[in-house]
Tab-separated table of C-alpha atoms and ligand atoms in Angstrom:
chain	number	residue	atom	x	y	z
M	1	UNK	CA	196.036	59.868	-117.379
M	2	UNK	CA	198.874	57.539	-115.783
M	3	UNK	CA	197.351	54.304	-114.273
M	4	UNK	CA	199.517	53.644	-110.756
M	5	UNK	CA	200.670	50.387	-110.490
M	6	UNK	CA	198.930	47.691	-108.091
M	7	UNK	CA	200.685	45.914	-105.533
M	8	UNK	CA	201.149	43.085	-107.410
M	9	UNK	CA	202.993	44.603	-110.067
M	10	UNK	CA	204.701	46.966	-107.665
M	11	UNK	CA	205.721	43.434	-105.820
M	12	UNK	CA	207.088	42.234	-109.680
M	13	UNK	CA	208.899	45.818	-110.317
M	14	UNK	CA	210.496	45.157	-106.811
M	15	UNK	CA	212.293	41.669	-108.452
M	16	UNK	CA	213.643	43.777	-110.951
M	17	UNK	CA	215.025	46.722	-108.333
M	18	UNK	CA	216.566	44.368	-106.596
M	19	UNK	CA	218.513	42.859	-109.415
M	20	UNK	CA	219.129	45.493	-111.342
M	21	UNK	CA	221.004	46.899	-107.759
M	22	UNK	CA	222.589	43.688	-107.292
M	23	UNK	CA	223.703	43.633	-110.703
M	24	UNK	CA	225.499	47.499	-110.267
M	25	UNK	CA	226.891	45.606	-107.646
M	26	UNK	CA	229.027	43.001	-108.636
M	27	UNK	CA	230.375	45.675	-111.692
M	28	UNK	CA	231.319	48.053	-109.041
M	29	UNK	CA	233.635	45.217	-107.428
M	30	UNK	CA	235.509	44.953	-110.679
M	31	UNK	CA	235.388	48.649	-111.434
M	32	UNK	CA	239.751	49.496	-111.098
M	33	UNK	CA	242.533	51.028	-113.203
M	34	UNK	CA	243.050	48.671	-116.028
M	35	UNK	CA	239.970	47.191	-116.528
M	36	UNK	CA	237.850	47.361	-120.174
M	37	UNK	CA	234.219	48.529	-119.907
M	38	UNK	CA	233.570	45.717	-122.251
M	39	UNK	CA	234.617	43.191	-119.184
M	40	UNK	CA	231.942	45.272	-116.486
M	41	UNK	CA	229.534	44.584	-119.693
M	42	UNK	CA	229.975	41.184	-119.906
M	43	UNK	CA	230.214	40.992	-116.015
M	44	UNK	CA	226.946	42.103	-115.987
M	45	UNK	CA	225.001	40.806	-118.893
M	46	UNK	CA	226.395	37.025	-117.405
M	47	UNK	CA	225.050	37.958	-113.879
M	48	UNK	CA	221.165	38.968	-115.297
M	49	UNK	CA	220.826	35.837	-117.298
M	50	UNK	CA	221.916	34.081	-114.512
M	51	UNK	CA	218.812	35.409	-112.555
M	52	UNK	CA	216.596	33.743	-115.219
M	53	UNK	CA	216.369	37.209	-116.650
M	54	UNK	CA	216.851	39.629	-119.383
M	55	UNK	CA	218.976	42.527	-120.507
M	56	UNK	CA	216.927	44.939	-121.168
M	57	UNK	CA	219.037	48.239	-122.704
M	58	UNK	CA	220.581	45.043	-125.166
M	59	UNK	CA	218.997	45.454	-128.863
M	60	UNK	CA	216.614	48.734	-127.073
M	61	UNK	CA	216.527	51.166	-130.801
M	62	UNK	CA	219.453	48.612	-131.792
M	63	UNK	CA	221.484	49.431	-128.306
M	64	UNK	CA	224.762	46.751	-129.018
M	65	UNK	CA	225.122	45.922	-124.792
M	66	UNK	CA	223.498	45.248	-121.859
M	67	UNK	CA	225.047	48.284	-119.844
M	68	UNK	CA	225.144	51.793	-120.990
M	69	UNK	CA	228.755	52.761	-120.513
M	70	UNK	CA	229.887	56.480	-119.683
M	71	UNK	CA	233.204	57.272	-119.199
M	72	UNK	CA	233.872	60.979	-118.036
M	73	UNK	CA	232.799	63.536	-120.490
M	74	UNK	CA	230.209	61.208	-121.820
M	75	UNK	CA	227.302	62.083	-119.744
M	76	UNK	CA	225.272	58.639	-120.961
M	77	UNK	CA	224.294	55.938	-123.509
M	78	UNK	CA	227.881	55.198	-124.069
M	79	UNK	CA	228.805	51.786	-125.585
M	80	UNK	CA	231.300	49.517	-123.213
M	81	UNK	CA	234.075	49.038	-125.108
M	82	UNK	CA	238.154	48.078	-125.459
M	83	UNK	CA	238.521	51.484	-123.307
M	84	UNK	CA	240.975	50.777	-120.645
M	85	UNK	CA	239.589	52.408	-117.627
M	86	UNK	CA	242.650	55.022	-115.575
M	87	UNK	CA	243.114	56.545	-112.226
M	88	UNK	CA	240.782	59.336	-111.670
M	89	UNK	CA	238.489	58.535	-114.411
M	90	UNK	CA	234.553	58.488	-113.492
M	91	UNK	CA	232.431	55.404	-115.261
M	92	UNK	CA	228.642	55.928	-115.102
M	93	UNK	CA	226.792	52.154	-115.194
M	94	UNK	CA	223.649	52.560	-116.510
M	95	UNK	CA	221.360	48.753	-116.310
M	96	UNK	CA	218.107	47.498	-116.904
M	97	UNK	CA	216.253	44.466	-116.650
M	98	UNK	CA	213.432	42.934	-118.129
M	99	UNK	CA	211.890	40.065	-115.668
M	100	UNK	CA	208.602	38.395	-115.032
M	101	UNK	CA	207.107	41.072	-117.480
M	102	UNK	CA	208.135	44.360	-115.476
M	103	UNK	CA	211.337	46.287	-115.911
M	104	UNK	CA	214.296	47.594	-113.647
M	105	UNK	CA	216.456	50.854	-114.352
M	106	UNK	CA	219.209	51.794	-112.025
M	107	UNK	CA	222.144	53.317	-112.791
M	108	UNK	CA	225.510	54.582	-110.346
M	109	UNK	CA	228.497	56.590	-111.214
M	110	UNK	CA	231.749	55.060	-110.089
M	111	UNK	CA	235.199	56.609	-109.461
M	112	UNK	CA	238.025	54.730	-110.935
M	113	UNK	CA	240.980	54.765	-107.824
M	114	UNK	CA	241.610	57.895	-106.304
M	115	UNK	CA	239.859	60.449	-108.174
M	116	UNK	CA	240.966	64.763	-107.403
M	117	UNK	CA	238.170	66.420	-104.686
M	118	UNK	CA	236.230	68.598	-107.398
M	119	UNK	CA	235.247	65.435	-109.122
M	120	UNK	CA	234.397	63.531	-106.123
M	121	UNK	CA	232.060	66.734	-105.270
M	122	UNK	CA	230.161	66.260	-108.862
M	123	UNK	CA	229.798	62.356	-107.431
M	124	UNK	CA	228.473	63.380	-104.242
M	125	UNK	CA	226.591	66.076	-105.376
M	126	UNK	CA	225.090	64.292	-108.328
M	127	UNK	CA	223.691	61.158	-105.854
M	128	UNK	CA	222.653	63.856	-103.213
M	129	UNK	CA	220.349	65.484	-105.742
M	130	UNK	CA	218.783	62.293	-106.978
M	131	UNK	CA	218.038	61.767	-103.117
M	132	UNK	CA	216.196	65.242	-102.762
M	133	UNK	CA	214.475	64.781	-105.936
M	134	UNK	CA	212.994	61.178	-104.485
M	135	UNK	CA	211.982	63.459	-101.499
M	136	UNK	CA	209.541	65.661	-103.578
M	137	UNK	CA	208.398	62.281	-105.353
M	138	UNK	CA	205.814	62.238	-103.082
M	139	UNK	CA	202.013	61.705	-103.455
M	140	UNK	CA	200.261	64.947	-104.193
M	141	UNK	CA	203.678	67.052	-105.473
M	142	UNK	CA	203.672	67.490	-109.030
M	143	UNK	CA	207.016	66.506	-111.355
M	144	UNK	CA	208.248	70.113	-111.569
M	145	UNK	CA	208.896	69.503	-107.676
M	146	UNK	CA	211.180	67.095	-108.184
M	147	UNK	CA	213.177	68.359	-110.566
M	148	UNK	CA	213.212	72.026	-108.807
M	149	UNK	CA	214.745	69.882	-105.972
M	150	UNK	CA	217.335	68.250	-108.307
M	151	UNK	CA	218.340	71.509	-110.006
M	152	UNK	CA	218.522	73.747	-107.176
M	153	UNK	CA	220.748	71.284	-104.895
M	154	UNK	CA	222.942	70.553	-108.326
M	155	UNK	CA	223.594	74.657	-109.063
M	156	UNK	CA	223.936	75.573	-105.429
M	157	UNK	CA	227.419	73.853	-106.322
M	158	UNK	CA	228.115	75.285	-109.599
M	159	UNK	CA	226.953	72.245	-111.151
M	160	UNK	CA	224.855	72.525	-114.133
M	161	UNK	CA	221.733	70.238	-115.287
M	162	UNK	CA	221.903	68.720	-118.143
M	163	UNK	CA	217.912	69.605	-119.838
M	164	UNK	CA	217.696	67.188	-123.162
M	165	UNK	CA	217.662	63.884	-120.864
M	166	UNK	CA	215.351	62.867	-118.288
M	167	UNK	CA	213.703	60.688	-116.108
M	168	UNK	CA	210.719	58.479	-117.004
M	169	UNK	CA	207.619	56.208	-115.854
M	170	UNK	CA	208.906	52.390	-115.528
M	171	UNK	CA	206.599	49.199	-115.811
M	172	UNK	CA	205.802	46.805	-118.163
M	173	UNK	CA	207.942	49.378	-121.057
M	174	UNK	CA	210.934	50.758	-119.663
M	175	UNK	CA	210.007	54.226	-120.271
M	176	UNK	CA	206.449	55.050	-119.866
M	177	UNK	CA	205.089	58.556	-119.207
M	178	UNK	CA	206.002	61.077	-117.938
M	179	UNK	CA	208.968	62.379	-118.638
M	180	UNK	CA	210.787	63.152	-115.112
M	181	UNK	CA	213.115	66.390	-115.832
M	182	UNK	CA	215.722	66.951	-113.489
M	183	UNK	CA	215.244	70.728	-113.820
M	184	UNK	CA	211.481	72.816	-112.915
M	185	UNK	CA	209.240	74.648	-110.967
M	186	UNK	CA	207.856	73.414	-107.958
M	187	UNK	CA	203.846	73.076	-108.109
M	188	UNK	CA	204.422	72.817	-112.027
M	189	UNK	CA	203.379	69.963	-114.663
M	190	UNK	CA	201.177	66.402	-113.478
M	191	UNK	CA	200.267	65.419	-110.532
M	192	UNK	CA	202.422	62.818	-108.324
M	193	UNK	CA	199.742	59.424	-107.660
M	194	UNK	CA	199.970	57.281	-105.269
M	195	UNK	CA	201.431	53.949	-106.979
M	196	UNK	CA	203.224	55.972	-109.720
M	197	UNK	CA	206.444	54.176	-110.464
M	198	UNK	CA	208.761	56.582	-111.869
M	199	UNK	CA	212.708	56.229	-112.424
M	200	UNK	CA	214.510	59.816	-111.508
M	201	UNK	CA	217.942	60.091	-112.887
M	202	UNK	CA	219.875	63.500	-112.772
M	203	UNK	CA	222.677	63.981	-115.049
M	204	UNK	CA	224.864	66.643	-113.860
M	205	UNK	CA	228.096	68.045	-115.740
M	206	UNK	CA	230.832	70.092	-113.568
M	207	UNK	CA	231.018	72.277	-116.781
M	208	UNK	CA	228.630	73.914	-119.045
M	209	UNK	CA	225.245	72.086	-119.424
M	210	UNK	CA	225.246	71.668	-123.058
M	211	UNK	CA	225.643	68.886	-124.579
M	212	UNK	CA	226.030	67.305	-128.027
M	213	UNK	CA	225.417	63.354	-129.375
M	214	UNK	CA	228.727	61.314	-130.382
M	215	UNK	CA	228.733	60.544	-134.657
M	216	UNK	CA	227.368	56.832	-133.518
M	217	UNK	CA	224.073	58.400	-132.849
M	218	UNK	CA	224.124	57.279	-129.322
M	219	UNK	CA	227.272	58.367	-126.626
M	220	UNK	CA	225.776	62.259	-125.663
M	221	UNK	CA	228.983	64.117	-124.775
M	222	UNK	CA	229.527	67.287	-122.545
M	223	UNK	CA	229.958	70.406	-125.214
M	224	UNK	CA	232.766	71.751	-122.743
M	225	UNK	CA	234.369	68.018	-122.383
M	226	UNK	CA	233.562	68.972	-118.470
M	227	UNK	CA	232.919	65.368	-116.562
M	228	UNK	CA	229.603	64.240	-116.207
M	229	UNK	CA	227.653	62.351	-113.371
M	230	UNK	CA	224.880	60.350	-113.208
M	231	UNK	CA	222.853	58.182	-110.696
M	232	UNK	CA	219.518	56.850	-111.241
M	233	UNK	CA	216.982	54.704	-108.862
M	234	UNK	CA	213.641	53.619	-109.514
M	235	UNK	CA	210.677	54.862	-106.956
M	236	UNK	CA	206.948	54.239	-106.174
M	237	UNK	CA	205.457	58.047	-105.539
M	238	UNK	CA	203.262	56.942	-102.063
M	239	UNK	CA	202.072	59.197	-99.402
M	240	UNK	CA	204.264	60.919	-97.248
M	241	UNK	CA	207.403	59.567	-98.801
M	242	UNK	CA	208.460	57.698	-102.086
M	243	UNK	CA	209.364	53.985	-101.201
M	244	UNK	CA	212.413	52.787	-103.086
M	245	UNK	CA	212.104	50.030	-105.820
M	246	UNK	CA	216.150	50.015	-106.075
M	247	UNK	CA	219.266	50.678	-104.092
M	248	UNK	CA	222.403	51.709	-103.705
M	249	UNK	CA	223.202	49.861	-100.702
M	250	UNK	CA	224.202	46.504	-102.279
M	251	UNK	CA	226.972	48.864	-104.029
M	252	UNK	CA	227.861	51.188	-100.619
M	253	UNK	CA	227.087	48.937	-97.769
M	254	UNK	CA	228.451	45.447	-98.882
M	255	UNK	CA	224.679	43.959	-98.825
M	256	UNK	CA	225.403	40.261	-98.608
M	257	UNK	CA	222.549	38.221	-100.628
L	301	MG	MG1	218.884	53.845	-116.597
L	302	MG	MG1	216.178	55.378	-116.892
């Protein structure tokens, strides 16, 4: 049985949306041609403490950063690195943060310049699907609803789903049950409660689905070398329709704070 959240801790996981956001944020202003993913790292890590909080991913299983890095093929858990980012790459930012006791998870795919039009589908795509899946997140639903909305809306496009990675609970441990698949059956697996917060994070490759883990034991590559997507937000399930814990609008809209 999964204990929903009370307000008060919803109120505390809210903190951490908001940061974590904020945080995606400032590295999208530096994301350009030319720029290490070791500097949107360090961007980053500097901004969290300077909130008074923690980097969560940093030491997580003996994770070496604060951001999980993922540069094109790499679909995620890549480390940031002396990798000069080029025209028409994609980065995917992965963050968390640990504050006040709760955790935040958020992660956004970025393009690097002008990337060509079947990549910039995968983006749009990849976000779109993460959107219909936090429509099915919904008290009542059950999790194969949401991810029967992410996969259909992903392979409408051609897209495939990538199946050994998923989405998760989120609260005082950054991944708490249950699992959140980006792939189902609608009506299928547990129940959606009111006051359930859950992160759901499709990962969606332009090529073949498979996938295979780098020799570091971490970086999980395409099998085809096919670019990868990924976008990630953390929800409350509630009645009617999921509210959001994080948000892409500091990133799209210019949010000032
Ligand atoms: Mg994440
Ligand atoms: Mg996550």
């Amino acid at each position: 049985m999964i204990r929903p959240k009370t307000e008060e801790e919803i109120a505390l996981m809210r903190e951490n949306g908001i940061l974590v956001s904020r945080t995606l944020a400032e590295v999208g202003k530096m994301v350009a041609p030319g720029v290490t993913t070791l500097e949107l790292n360090r961007v980053a890590e500097t901004f969290i403490r300077d909130h008074g909080a923690v980097p969560s991913f940093l030491g997580y299983d003996g994770f070496p950063a604060a951001l999980c890095i993922s540069v094109n093929d790499v679909v995620v858990h890549g480390f940031p690195s002396d990798y000069v980012l080029r025209e028409g790459d994609i980065v995917s930012v992965d963050c968390g943060t640990f504050y006040k006791g709760y955790n935040g998870d958020s992660a956004y795919t970025f393009p690097v310049g002008e990337v060509d039009a079947q990549t910039r589908k995968l983006l749009d795509v990849t976000k779109e699907s993460l959107y219909r899946g936090i429509a099915a997140a919904v008290a009542g639903n059950r999790i194969g609803d949401i991810g029967h909305a992410v996969q259909t809306y992903a392979e409408s496009f051609g897209f495939s789903v990538v199946r050994e990675l998923e989405g998760h609970g989120i609260g005082k441990n950054m991944h708490e049950n249950p699992g959140v698949p980006n792939y189902g059956r609608k009506g299928q697996g547990i129940r959606l409660i009111d006051g359930m917060t859950i992160c759901i994070e499709p990962m969606i490759n332009a090529g073949t689905r498979n996938v295979y883990l780098a020799r570091n034991g971490w970086a999980v590559h395409t099998e085809d070398h096919a670019k990868s997507a990924h976008f990630e937000l953390t929800v409350v399930v509630r009645k009617g329709q999921a509210e959001l814990l994080s948000s892409f609008d500091f990133i799209e809209n210019n949010v000032k704070f």
